[in-house]
GROMACS .gro file of C-alpha atoms in nm:
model
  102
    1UNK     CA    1   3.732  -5.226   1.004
    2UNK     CA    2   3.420  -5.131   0.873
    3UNK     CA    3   3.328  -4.776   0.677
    4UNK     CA    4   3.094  -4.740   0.935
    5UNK     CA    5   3.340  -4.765   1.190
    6UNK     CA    6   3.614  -4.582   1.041
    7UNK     CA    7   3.341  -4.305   1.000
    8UNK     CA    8   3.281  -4.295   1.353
    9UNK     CA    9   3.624  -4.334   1.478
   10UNK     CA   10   3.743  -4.046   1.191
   11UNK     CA   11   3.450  -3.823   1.449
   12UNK     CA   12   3.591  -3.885   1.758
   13UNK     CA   13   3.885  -3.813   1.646
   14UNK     CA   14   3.749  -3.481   1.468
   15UNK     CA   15   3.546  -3.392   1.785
   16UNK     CA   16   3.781  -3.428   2.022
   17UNK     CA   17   4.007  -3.167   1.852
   18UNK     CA   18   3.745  -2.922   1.779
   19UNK     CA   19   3.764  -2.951   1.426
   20UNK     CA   20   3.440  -3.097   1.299
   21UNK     CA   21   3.366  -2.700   1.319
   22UNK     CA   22   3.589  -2.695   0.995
   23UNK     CA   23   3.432  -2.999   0.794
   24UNK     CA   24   3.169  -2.837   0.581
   25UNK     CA   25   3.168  -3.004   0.251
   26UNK     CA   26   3.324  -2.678   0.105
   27UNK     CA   27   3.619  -2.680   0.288
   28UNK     CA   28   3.625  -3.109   0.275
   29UNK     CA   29   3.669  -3.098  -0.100
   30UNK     CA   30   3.932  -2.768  -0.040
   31UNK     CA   31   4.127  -3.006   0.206
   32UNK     CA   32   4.040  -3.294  -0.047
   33UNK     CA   33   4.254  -3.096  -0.325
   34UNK     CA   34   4.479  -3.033  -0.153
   35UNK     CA   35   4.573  -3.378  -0.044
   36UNK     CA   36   4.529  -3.506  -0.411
   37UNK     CA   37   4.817  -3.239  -0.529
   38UNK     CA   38   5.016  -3.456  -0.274
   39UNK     CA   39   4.957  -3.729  -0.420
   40UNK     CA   40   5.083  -3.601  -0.740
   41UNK     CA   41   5.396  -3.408  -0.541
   42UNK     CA   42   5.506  -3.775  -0.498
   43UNK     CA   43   5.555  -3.827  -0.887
   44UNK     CA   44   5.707  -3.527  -0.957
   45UNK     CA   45   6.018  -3.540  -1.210
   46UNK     CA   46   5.972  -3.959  -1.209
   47UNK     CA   47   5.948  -4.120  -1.537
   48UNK     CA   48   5.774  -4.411  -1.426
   49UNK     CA   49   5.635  -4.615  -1.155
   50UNK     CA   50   5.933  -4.805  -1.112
   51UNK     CA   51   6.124  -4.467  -1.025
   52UNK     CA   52   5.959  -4.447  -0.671
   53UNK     CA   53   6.185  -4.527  -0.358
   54UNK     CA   54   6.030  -4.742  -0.061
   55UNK     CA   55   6.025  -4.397   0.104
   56UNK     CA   56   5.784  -4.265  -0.205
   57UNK     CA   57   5.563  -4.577  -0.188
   58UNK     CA   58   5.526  -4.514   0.263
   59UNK     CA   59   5.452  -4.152   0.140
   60UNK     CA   60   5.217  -4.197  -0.170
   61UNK     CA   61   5.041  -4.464   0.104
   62UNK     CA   62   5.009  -4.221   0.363
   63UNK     CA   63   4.873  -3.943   0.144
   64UNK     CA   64   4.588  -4.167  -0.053
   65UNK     CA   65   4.471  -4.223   0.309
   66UNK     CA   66   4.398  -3.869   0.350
   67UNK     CA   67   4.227  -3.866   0.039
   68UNK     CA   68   4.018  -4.111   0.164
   69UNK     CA   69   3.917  -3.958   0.496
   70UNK     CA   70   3.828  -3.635   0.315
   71UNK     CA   71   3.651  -3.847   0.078
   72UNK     CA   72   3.466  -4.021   0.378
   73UNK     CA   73   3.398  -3.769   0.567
   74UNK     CA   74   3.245  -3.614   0.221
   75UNK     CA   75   3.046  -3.906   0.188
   76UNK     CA   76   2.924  -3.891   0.566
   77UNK     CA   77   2.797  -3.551   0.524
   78UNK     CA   78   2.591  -3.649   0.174
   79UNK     CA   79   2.490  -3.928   0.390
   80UNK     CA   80   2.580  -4.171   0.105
   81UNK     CA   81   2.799  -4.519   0.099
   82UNK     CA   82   3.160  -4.459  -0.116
   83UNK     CA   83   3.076  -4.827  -0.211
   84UNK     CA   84   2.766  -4.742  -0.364
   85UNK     CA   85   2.834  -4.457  -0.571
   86UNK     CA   86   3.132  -4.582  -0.690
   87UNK     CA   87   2.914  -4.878  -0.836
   88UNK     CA   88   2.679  -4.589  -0.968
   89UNK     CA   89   2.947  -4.458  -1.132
   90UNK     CA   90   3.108  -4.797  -1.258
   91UNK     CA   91   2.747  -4.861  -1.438
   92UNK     CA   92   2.718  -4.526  -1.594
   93UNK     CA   93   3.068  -4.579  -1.718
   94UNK     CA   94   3.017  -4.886  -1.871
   95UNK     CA   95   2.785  -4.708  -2.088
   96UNK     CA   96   2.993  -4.499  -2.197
   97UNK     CA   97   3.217  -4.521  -2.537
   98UNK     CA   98   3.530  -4.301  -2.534
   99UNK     CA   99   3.733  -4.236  -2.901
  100UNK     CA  100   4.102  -4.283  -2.879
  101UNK     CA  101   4.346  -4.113  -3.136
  102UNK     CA  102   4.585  -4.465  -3.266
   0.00000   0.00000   0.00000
């Protein structure tokens, strides 16, 4: 599927639950937090990646996809592609020079 269709599908779904009402881009990147902290609830007292059960990885999967329809639906209102600022970002980036302690 397509951004462009997930985007609309992500509205109908939205609309037909009355809560594109609730989808200002305040309360997107509120929701957006939110759902990253879940992300990192998965992780908590793990020592590494190869501490996570099948039932983590199902979870962790389940809660990056909410990140990304909060993220989309972010996107949607700044009427901008994720694809393309991600590439904006990836070229400013490789500009960049970071200093790491050895």
């Amino acid at each position: 599927m397509e951004y462009k269709e997930i985007v609309k599908e992500l509205h109908n779904f939205d609309k037909n639950r009355g809560w594109d009402k609730y989808h200002s881009l305040i309360s997107l990147s509120r929701a957006l937090g939110i759902e990253s902290s879940e992300v990192e609830k998965i992780f908590l007292w793990k020592s590494s990646d190869k501490d996570l059960s099948k039932k983590d990885i199902d979870d962790l999967k389940m809660e990056i996809a909410d990140v990304l329809i909060y993220t989309f639906y972010m996107c949607d209102k700044l009427n901008v592609s994720p694809k393309d600022i991600v590439k904006q970002k990836l070229d400013i980036n490789k500009t960049r020079h970071w200093k790491f302690d050895k």
